[in-house]
PDB file of C-alpha atoms in Angstrom:
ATOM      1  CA  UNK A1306       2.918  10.674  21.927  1.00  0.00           C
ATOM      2  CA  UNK A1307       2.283  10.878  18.398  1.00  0.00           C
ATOM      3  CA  UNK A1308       1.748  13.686  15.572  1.00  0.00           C
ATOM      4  CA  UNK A1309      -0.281  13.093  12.179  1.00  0.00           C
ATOM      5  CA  UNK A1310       3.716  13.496  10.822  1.00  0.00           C
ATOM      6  CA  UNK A1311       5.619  11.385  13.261  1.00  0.00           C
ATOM      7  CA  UNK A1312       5.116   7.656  12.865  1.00  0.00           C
ATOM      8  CA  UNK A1313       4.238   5.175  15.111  1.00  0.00           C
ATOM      9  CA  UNK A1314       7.679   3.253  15.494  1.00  0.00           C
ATOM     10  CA  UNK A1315       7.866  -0.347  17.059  1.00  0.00           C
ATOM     11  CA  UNK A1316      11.702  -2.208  17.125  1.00  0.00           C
ATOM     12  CA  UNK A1317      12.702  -1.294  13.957  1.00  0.00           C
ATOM     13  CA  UNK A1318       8.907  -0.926  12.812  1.00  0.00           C
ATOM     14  CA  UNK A1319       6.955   1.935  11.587  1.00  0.00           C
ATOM     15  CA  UNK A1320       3.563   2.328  10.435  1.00  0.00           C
ATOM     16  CA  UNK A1321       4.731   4.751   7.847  1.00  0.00           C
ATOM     17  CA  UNK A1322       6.472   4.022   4.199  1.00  0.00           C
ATOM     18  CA  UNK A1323       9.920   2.673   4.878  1.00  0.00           C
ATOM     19  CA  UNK A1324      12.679   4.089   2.754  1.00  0.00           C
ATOM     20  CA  UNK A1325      14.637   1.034   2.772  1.00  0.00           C
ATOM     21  CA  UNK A1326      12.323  -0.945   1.212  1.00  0.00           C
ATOM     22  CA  UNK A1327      10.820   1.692  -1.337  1.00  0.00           C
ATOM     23  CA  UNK A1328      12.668   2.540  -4.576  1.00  0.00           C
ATOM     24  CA  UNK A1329      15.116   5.202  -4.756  1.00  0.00           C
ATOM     25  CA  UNK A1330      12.994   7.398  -6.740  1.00  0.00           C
ATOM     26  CA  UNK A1331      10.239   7.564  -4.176  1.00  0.00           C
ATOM     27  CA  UNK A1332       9.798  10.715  -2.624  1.00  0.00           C
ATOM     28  CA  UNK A1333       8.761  11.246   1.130  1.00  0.00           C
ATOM     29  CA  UNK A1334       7.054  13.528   3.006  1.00  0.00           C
ATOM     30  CA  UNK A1335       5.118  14.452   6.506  1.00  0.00           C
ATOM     31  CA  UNK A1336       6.537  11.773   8.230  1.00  0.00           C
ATOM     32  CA  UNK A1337       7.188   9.612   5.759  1.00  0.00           C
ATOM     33  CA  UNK A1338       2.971   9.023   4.353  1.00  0.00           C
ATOM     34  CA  UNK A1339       2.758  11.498   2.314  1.00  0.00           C
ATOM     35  CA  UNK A1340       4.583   9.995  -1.003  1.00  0.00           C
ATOM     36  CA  UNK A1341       4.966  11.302  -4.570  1.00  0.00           C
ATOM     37  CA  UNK A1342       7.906  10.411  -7.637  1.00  0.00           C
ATOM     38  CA  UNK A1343       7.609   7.019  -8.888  1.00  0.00           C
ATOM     39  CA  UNK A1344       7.976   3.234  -7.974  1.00  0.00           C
ATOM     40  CA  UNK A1345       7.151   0.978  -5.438  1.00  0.00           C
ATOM     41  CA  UNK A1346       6.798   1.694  -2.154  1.00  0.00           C
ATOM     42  CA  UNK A1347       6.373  -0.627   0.621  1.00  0.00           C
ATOM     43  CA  UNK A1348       5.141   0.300   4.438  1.00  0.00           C
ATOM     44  CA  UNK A1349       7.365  -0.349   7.289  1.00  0.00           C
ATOM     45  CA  UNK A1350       4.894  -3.222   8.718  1.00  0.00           C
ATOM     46  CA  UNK A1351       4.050  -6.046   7.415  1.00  0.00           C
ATOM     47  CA  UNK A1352       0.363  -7.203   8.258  1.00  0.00           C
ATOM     48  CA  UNK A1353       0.545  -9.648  11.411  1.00  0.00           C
ATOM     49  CA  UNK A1354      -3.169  -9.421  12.335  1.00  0.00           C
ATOM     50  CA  UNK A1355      -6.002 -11.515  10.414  1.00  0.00           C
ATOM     51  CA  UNK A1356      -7.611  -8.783   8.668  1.00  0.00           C
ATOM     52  CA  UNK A1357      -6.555  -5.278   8.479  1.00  0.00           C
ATOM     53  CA  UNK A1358      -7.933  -2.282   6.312  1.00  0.00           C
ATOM     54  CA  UNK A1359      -6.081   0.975   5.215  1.00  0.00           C
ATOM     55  CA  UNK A1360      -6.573   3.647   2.357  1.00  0.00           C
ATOM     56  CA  UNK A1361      -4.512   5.678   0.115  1.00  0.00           C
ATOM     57  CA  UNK A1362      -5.943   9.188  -0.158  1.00  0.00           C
ATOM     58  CA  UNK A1363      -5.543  10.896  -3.701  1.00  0.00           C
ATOM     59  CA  UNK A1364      -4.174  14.887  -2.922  1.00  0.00           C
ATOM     60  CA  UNK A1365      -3.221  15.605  -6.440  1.00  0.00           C
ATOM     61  CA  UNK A1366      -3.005  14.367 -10.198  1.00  0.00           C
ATOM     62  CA  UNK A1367      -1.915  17.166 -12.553  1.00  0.00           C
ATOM     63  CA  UNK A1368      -3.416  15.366 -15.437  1.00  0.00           C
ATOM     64  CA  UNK A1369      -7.479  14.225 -14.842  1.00  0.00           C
ATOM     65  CA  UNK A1370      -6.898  10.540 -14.203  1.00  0.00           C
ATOM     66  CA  UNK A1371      -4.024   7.793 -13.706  1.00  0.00           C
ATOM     67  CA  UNK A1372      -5.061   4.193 -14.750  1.00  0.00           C
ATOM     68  CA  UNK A1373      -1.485   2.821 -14.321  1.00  0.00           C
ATOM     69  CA  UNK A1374      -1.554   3.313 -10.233  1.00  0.00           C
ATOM     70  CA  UNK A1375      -0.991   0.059  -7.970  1.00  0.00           C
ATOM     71  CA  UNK A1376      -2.475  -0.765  -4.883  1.00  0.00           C
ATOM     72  CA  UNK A1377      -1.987  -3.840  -3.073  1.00  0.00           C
ATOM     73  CA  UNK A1378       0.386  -5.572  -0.625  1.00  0.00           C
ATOM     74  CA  UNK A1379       4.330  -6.655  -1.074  1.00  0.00           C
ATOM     75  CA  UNK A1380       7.089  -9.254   0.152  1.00  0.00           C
ATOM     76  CA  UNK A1381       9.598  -7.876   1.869  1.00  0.00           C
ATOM     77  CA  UNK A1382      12.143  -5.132  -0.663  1.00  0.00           C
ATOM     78  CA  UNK A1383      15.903  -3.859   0.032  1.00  0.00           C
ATOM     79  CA  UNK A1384      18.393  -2.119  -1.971  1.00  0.00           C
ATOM     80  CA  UNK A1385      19.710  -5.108  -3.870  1.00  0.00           C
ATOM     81  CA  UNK A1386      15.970  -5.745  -5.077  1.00  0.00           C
ATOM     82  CA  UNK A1387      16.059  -2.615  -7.073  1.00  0.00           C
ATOM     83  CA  UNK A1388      19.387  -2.956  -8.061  1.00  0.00           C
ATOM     84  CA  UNK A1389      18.685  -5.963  -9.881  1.00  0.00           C
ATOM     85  CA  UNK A1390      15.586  -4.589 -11.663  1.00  0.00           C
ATOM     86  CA  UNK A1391      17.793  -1.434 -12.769  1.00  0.00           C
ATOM     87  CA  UNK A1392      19.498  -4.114 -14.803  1.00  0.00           C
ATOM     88  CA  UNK A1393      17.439  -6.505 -15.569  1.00  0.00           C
ATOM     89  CA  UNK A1394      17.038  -5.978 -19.677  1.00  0.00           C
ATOM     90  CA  UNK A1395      13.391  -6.990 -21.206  1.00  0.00           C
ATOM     91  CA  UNK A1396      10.404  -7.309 -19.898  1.00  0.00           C
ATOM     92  CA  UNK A1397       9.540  -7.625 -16.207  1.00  0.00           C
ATOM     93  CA  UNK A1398       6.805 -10.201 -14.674  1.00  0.00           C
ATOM     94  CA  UNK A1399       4.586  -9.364 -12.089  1.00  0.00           C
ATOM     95  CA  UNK A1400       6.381 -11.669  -9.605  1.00  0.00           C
ATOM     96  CA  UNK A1401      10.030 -10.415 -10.364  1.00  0.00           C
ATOM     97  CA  UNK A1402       8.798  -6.605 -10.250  1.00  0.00           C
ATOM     98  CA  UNK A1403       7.497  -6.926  -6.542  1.00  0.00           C
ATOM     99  CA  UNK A1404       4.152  -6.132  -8.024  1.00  0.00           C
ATOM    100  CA  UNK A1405       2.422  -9.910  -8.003  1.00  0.00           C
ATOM    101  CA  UNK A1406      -0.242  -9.038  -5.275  1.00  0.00           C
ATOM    102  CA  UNK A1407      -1.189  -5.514  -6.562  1.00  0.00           C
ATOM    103  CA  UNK A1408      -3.836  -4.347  -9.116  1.00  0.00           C
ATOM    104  CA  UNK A1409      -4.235  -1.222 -11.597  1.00  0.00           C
ATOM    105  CA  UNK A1410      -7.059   0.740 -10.033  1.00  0.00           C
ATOM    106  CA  UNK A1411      -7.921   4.113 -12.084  1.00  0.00           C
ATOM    107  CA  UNK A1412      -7.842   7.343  -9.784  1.00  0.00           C
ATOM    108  CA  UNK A1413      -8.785  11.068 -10.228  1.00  0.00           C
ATOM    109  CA  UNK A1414      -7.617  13.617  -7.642  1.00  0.00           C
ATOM    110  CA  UNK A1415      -9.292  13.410  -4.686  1.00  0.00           C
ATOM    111  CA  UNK A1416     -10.528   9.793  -4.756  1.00  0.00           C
ATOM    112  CA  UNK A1417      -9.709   7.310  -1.653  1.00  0.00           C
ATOM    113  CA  UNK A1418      -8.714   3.525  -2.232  1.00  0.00           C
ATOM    114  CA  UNK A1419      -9.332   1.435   0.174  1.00  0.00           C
ATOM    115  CA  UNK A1420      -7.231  -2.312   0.810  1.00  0.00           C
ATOM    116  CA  UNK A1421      -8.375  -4.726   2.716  1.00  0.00           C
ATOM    117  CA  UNK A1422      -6.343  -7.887   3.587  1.00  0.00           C
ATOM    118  CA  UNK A1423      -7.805 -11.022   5.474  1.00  0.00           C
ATOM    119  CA  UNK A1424      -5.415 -13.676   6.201  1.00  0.00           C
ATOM    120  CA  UNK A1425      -7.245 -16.795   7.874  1.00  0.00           C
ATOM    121  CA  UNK A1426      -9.321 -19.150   6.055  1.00  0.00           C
ATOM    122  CA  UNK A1427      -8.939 -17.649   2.612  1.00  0.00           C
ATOM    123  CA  UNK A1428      -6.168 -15.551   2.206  1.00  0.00           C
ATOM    124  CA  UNK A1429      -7.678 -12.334   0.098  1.00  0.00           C
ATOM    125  CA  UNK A1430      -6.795  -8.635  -0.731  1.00  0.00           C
ATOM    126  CA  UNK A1431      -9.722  -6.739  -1.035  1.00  0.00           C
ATOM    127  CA  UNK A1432     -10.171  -3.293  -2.760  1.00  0.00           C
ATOM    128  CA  UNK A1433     -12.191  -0.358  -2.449  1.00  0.00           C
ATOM    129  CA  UNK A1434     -12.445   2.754  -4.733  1.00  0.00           C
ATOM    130  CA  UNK A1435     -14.469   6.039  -2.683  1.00  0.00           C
ATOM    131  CA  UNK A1436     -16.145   3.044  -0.666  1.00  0.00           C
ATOM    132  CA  UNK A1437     -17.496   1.037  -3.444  1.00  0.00           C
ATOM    133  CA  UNK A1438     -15.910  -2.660  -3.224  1.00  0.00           C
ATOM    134  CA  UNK A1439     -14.143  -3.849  -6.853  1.00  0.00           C
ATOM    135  CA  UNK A1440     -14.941  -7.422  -6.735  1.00  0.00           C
ATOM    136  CA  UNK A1441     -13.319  -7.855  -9.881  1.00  0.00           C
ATOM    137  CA  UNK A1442      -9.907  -6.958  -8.853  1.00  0.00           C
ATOM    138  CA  UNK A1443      -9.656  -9.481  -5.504  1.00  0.00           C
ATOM    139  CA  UNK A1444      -6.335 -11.260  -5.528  1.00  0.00           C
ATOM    140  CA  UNK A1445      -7.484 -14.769  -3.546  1.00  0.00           C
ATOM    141  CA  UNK A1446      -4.484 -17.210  -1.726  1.00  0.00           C
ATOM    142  CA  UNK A1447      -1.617 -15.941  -1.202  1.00  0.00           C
ATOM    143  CA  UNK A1448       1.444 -16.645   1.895  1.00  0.00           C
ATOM    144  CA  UNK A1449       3.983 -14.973   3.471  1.00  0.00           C
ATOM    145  CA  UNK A1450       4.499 -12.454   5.372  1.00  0.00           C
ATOM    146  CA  UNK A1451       3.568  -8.945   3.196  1.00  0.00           C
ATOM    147  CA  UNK A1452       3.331  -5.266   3.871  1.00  0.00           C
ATOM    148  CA  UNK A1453       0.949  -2.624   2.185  1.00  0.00           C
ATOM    149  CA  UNK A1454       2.477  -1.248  -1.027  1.00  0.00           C
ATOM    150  CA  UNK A1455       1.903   1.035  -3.860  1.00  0.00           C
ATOM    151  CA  UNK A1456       3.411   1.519  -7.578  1.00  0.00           C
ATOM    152  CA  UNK A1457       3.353   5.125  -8.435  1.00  0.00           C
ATOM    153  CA  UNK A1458       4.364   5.350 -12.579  1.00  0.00           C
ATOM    154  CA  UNK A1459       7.123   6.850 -14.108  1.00  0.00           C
ATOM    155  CA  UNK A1460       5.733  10.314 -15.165  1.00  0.00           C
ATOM    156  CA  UNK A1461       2.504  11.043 -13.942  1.00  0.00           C
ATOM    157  CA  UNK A1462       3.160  13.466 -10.449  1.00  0.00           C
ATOM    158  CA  UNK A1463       0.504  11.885  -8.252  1.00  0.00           C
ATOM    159  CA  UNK A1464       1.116  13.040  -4.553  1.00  0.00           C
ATOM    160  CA  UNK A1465      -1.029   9.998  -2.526  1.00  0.00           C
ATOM    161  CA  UNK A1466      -1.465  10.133   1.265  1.00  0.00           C
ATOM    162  CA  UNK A1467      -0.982   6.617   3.264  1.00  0.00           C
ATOM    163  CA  UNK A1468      -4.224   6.723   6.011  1.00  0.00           C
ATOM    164  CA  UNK A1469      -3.249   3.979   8.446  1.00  0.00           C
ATOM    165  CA  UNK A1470      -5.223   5.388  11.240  1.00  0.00           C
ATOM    166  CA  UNK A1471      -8.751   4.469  11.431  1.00  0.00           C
ATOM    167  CA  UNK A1472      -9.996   8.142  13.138  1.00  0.00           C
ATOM    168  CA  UNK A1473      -8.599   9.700   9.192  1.00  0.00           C
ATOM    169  CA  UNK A1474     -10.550   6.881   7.119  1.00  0.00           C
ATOM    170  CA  UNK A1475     -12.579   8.632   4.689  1.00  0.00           C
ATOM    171  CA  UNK A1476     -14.805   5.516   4.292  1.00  0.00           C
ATOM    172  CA  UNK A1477     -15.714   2.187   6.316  1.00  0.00           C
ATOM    173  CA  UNK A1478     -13.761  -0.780   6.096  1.00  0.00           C
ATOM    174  CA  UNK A1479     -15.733  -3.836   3.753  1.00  0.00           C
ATOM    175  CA  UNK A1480     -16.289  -5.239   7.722  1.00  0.00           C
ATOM    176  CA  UNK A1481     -16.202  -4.687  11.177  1.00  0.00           C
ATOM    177  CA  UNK A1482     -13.536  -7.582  11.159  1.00  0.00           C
ATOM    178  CA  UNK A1483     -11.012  -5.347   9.361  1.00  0.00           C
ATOM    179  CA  UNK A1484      -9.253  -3.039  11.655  1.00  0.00           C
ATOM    180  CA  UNK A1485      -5.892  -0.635  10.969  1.00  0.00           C
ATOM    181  CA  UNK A1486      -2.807  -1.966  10.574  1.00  0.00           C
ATOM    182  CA  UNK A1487      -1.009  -2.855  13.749  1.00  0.00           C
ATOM    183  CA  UNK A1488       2.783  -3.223  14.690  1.00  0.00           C
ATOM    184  CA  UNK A1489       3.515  -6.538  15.856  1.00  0.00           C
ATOM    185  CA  UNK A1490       4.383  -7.025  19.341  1.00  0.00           C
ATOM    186  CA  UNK A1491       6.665  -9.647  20.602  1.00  0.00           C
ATOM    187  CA  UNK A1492       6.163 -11.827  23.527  1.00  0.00           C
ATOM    188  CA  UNK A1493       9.044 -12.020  25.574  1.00  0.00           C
TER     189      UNK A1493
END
């Protein structure tokens, strides 16, 4: 049985943010959804079903607003990932930052955004801010496998809830096609 803090866990899977493949200056809490600090971080599944939904609840911004805050999906991150961005000298691009398939979407404390990701006939990620879709942030055809992601900024203290369970949604999903996140299963 499962607790709003322990996460459902599937061979090496979790529907929860995955420390491995979140930078080291993310900061975890009740049971690894609750996340604050700075950087990306990266759930433990990566989204096997053709269309899922989940949403990022807002708990607290100690300034009024954050306009630099990601939300999207990722590829796959490990240690050596953000090693190599640690030195990397310059500027970064979207697809060496791990931040390609993400977009800026401006929060204030207490707002929920949603994501929405359908993979068959055209590949989209969808987003939602307090229910209202944002057409004008839709990232269309992408591949590979990816798993839902945020970029929290250097700086800014935002403490942001991961809602993977559809009974916690604060709002409706953009269609009845889009259900929660599910671990994989293989077929033996």
């Amino acid at each position: 049985m499962t607790t709003k803090s322990s996460p459902v866990r599937q061979e090496g899977k979790s529907l929860a943010i995955s420390r491995a493949m979140s930078a080291p200056t993310i900061e975890l809490e009740d049971g690894r959804c609750k996340i604050s600090g700075s950087g990306l971080a990266l759930c433990g599944c990566s989204i096997e079903q053709d269309a899922a939904y989940w949403e990022w609840h807002i708990l607290s911004i100690p300034e009024k607003s954050s306009d630099e805050t990601m939300f999207g999906v990722a590829t796959r991150k490990n240690s050596a990932f953000y090693k190599s961005l640690d030195e990397q000298s310059g500027d970064e691009s979207p697809q060496t930052n791990g931040k390609a398939l993400m977009q800026k979407v401006p929060i204030q404390e207490g707002d929920t955004v949603g994501v929405a990701v359908q993979q068959s006939d055209l590949p989209m990620i969808q987003f939602l801010k307090n229910g209202e879709p944002l057409h004008h942030l839709c990232i269309n055809r992408f591949r590979g496998s990816v798993y839902p992601s945020i970029f929290l900024p250097h700086g800014e203290n935002l403490q942001i809830q991961l809602v993977l369970d559809e009974n916690e949604f604060k709002q409706m999903s953009p269609h009845a096609r889009f259900g929660p996140v599910i671990v994989a299963r293989g077929i033996i």
